[in-house]
CSV table of C-alpha atoms in Angstrom, one decimal:
chain,number,residue,atom,x,y,z
A,1,VAL,CA,107.4,101.0,109.1
A,2,ALA,CA,106.1,98.3,106.8
A,3,VAL,CA,105.2,96.0,109.9
A,4,TRP,CA,103.2,98.9,110.6
A,5,VAL,CA,101.4,99.4,107.6
A,6,TYR,CA,100.0,96.3,106.7
A,7,GLN,CA,100.5,93.6,109.9
A,8,MET,CA,99.0,96.8,112.4
A,9,LYS,CA,96.9,99.1,110.1
A,10,GLY,CA,98.9,101.8,110.9
A,11,LEU,CA,97.1,103.9,107.7
A,12,ALA,CA,93.5,102.3,107.3
A,13,PHE,CA,92.3,105.3,108.6
A,14,LEU,CA,93.1,106.3,105.3
A,15,GLY,CA,90.8,104.3,103.2
A,16,VAL,CA,93.3,103.4,100.5
A,17,PRO,CA,93.1,98.9,99.7
A,18,ALA,CA,96.7,99.0,98.9
A,19,LEU,CA,98.6,100.5,102.0
A,20,THR,CA,96.0,97.8,104.9
A,21,SER,CA,95.8,94.3,104.2
A,22,ALA,CA,93.3,92.4,104.1
A,23,ALA,CA,91.0,90.7,108.3
A,24,GLY,CA,92.8,88.2,109.2
A,25,ALA,CA,96.4,88.8,107.2
A,26,GLY,CA,99.4,90.0,107.9
A,27,PHE,CA,102.6,91.5,106.3
A,28,TYR,CA,103.8,89.1,103.7
A,29,TRP,CA,106.5,86.7,104.4
A,30,GLY,CA,109.1,87.1,101.0
A,31,THR,CA,109.0,90.3,100.8
A,32,PRO,CA,111.8,91.0,103.2
A,33,ILE,CA,113.6,88.6,101.3
A,34,PHE,CA,112.6,90.2,97.8
A,35,THR,CA,112.9,94.4,98.7
A,36,CYS,CA,116.1,94.0,100.6
A,37,THR,CA,118.6,92.4,97.8
A,38,ILE,CA,116.7,94.6,95.0
A,39,ILE,CA,117.1,97.9,97.8
A,40,ILE,CA,121.0,96.9,98.7
A,41,GLY,CA,121.7,96.4,94.9
A,42,LEU,CA,119.9,99.5,93.9
A,43,ALA,CA,122.2,101.1,96.8
A,44,LEU,CA,125.6,100.8,95.5
A,45,ASP,CA,124.2,101.1,92.1
A,46,TYR,CA,124.4,105.1,92.9
A,47,ASP,CA,127.6,104.5,95.3
A,48,VAL,CA,129.3,103.4,92.2
A,49,PHE,CA,127.9,106.6,91.1
A,50,LEU,CA,128.7,108.7,93.3
A,51,PHE,CA,132.3,106.9,93.7
A,52,ALA,CA,133.4,106.8,90.3
A,53,ARG,CA,133.3,110.9,90.1
A,54,VAL,CA,134.9,111.0,93.4
A,55,VAL,CA,137.5,108.9,92.0
A,56,GLU,CA,137.9,111.3,88.6
A,57,LEU,CA,138.2,114.5,91.3
A,58,ARG,CA,141.2,113.0,93.0
A,59,ARG,CA,142.7,111.8,89.4
A,60,SER,CA,142.1,115.2,88.9
A,61,GLY,CA,144.1,116.8,91.6
A,62,PHE,CA,141.6,117.4,93.9
A,63,ASP,CA,141.7,116.5,97.9
A,64,ASN,CA,139.4,113.8,99.6
A,65,ALA,CA,137.3,116.4,100.9
A,66,LEU,CA,137.3,118.8,97.4
A,67,ALA,CA,136.4,115.5,95.3
A,68,VAL,CA,134.0,114.7,98.3
A,69,ARG,CA,132.2,117.3,98.0
A,70,GLY,CA,133.1,118.0,94.2
A,71,ALA,CA,131.3,114.8,93.5
A,72,ILE,CA,128.4,115.5,95.3
A,73,CYS,CA,127.7,118.7,93.7
A,74,LEU,CA,127.9,116.6,90.7
A,75,THR,CA,126.0,113.7,90.6
A,76,GLY,CA,123.6,114.6,93.7
A,77,PRO,CA,120.7,116.4,91.2
A,78,ILE,CA,121.4,112.9,88.8
A,79,ILE,CA,120.6,110.2,92.1
A,80,THR,CA,118.1,112.2,93.3
A,81,SER,CA,115.9,112.4,89.9
A,82,ALA,CA,116.6,108.7,89.2
A,83,GLY,CA,115.8,107.9,92.8
A,84,LEU,CA,112.4,110.4,92.1
A,85,VAL,CA,111.4,107.9,88.6
A,86,MET,CA,112.7,104.8,90.8
A,87,ALA,CA,110.1,105.1,93.7
A,88,ILE,CA,107.3,106.2,91.3
A,89,ALA,CA,107.8,103.4,88.9
A,90,LEU,CA,108.0,101.0,91.8
A,91,GLY,CA,105.3,102.7,93.9
A,92,GLY,CA,103.1,101.7,90.8
A,93,LEU,CA,103.5,98.2,92.1
A,94,MET,CA,100.8,99.5,94.9
A,95,LEU,CA,97.7,100.2,91.9
A,96,CYS,CA,97.3,96.2,91.2
A,97,ASP,CA,95.2,94.3,93.2
A,98,VAL,CA,97.7,91.6,94.9
A,99,PRO,CA,98.6,91.8,98.5
A,100,SER,CA,102.2,91.1,98.0
A,101,SER,CA,103.2,93.3,95.3
A,102,ASN,CA,101.2,96.0,97.1
A,103,GLN,CA,103.4,95.3,99.8
A,104,ILE,CA,106.8,94.9,98.1
A,105,GLY,CA,106.0,98.5,96.0
A,106,PHE,CA,105.7,100.2,99.1
A,107,VAL,CA,108.5,99.1,100.7
A,108,MET,CA,110.4,99.9,97.7
A,109,ALA,CA,109.4,102.4,97.0
A,110,PHE,CA,110.0,103.8,100.8
A,111,GLY,CA,113.3,102.1,100.9
A,112,VAL,CA,114.4,104.3,97.6
A,113,LEU,CA,113.1,107.4,99.1
A,114,VAL,CA,114.9,106.9,102.5
């Protein structure tokens, strides 16, 4: 998606400078390196939070299916709220004038939301 937005200028029709790259410029090579490691770390953090609740419910006597359902019901709103706050905060990087920061902010916000 990021290559489509920045390299192929897929959202240039919107006229938003943060969602386009300059003429002759494209997708910054460092963006995947920086963003993949951070997004995987965030996903693992949310995963540990969810499975800690699963383990807690399993120790309380629930079977696997009920423990997973219960953990999702109990932690789902918290994880969703944390993801939305993180996406908004990372989307703030798109307000910067530095093109590489715009790209990193877009990829991070999109990655957290997906």
